[in-house]
Tab-separated table of C-alpha atoms in Angstrom:
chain	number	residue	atom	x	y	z
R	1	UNK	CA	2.763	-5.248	16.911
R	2	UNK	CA	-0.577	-3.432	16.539
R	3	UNK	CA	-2.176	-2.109	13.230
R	4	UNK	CA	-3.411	1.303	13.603
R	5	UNK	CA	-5.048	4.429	11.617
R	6	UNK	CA	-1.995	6.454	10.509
R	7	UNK	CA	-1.764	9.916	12.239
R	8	UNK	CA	0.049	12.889	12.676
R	9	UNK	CA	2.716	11.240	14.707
R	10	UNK	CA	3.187	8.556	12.454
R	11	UNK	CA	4.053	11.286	9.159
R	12	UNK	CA	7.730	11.416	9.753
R	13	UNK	CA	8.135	7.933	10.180
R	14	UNK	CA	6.336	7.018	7.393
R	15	UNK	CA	7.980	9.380	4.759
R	16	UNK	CA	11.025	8.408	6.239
R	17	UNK	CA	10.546	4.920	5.401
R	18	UNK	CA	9.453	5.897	2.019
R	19	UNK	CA	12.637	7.501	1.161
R	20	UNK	CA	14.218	3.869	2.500
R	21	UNK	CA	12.166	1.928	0.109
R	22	UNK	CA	11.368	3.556	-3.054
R	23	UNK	CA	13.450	5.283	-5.915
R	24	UNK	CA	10.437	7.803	-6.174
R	25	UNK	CA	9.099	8.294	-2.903
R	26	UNK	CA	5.983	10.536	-1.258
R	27	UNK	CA	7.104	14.063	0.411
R	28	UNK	CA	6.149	14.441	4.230
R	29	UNK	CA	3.325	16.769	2.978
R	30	UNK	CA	2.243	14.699	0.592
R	31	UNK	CA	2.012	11.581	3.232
R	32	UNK	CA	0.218	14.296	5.374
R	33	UNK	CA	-2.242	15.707	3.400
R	34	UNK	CA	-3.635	11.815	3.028
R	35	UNK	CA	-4.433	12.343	6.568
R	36	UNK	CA	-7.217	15.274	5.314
R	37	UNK	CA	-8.204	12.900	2.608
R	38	UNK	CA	-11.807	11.999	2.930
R	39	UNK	CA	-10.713	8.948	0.278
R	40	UNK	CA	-7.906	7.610	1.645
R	41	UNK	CA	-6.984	5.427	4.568
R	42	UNK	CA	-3.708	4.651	5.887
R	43	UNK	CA	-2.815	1.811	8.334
R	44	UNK	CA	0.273	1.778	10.115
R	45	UNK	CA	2.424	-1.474	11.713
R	46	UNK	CA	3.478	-0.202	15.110
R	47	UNK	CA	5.680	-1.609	17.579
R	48	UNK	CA	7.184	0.193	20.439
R	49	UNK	CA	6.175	3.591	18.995
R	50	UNK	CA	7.604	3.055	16.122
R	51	UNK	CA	6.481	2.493	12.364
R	52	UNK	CA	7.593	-1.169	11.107
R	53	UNK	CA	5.278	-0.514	7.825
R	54	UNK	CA	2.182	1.474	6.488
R	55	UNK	CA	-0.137	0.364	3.786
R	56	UNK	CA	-1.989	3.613	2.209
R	57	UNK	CA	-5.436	3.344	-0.361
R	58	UNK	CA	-7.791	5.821	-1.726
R	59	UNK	CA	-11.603	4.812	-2.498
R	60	UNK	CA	-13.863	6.347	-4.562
R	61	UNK	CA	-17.305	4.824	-4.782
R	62	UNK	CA	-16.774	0.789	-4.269
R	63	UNK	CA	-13.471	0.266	-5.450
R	64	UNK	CA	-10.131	1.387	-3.766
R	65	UNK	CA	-6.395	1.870	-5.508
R	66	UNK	CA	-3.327	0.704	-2.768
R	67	UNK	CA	-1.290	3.305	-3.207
R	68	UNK	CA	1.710	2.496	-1.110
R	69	UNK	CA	2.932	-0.699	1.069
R	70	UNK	CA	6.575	-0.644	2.924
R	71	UNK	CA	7.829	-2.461	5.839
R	72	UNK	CA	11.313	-1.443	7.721
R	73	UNK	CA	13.779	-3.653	5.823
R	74	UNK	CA	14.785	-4.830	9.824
R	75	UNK	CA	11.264	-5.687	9.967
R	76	UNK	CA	10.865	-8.095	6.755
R	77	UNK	CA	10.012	-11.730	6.743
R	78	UNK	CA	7.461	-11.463	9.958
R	79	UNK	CA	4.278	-11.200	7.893
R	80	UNK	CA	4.055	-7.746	8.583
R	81	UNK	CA	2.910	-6.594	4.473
R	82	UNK	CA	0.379	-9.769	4.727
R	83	UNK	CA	-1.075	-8.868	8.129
R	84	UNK	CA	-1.300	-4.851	6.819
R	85	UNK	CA	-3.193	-5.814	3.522
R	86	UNK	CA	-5.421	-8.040	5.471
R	87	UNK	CA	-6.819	-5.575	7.951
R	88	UNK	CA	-6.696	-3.002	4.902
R	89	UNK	CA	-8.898	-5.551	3.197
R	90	UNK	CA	-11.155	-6.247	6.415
R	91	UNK	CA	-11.695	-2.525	6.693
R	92	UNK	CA	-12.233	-1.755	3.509
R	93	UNK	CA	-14.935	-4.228	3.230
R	94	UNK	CA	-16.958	-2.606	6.132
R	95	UNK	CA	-16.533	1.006	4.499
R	96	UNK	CA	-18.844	-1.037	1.471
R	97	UNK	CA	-15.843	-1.181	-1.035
R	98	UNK	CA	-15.872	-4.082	-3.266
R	99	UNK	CA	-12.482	-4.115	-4.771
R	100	UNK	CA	-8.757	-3.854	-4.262
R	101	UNK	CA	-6.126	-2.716	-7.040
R	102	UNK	CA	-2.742	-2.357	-7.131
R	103	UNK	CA	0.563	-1.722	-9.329
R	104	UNK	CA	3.435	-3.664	-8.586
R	105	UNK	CA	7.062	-3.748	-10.519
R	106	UNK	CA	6.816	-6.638	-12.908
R	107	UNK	CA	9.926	-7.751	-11.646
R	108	UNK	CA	9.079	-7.521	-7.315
R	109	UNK	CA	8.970	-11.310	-7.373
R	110	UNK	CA	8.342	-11.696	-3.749
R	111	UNK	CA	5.830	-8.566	-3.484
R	112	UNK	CA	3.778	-10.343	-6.640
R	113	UNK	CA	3.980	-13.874	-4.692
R	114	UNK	CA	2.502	-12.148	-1.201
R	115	UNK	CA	-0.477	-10.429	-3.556
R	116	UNK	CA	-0.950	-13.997	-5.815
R	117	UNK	CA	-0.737	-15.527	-1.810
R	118	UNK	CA	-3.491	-12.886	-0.794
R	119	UNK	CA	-5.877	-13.688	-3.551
R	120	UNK	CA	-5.088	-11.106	-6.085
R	121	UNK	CA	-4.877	-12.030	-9.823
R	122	UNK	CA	-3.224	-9.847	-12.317
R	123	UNK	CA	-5.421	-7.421	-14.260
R	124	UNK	CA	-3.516	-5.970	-16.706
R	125	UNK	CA	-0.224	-3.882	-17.529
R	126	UNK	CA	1.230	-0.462	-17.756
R	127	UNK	CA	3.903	-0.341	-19.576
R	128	UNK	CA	6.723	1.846	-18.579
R	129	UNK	CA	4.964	2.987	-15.430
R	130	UNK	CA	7.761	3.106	-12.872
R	131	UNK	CA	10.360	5.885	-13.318
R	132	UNK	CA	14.032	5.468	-11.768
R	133	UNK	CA	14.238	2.883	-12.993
R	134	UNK	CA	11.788	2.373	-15.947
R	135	UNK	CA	9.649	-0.706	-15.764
R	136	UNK	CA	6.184	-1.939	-16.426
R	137	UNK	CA	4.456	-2.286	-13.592
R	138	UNK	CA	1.680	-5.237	-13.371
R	139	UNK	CA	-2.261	-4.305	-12.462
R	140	UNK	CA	-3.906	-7.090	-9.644
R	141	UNK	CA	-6.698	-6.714	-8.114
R	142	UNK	CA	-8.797	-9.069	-5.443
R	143	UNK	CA	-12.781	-8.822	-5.012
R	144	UNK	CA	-14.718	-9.726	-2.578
R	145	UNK	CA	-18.763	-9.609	-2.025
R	146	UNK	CA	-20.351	-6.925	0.218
């Protein structure tokens, strides 16, 4: 597995796999446009040619909002998410960004144990942020010096 810059070959897959994964997911031109983005950067989990998970984030200034994560549900349980936030995190830090935020479904047990694993602590709470179905969703965040 290699962890790559999304591209334009990567758009179906990835909006694709959203549509897998989330009750409210991204449009192929939405995933696309993030490629024109001066903000945003998406990684992608190859293997083979083929997408086994993306992380996506958008930075303005120093601090930078995850906006997606997904991994193949046949590709679960490797370490794929972890390895994907990681590089996110490595990269991020050499673009001069300070900070990493997130929402997360108060009740994604497994997705808040990888952050809490990662070094993220919870910031806050929206409440009723998720639609389909409706749920709070927690804030974390991680820091790190630059």
């Amino acid at each position: 597995m290699k962890i790559i810059p999304m591209n334009e070959s990567h758009v179906a897959q990835v909006a694709a796999l959203e549509k897998q994964c989330f009750s409210d997911p991204w449009s192929e031109n939405s995933v696309a446009s993030e490629l024109e983005n001066p903000l945003s950067l998406w990684l992608i989990a190859e293997e083979d040619g083929a997408v086994c998970g993306y992380v996506g984030s958008q930075t303005v200034l120093d601090e930078t909002d995850m906006m997606n994560i997904a991994v193949h549900p046949d590709c679960r349980r490797k370490g794929i998410a972890a390895a994907l936030i990681t590089e996110l995190v490595s990269r991020l830090k050499a673009r001069g960004s300070r900070v990493l935020r997130l929402e997360v479904r108060e009740s994604n047990f497994s997705a808040i144990a990888l952050y809490e694993a990662l070094g993220f602590t919870q910031l806050g709470l929206r409440k009723n942020y998720y639609r389909n179905p409706k749920e709070n969703a927690l804030i974390l965040g991680k820091e790190w010096e630059i």
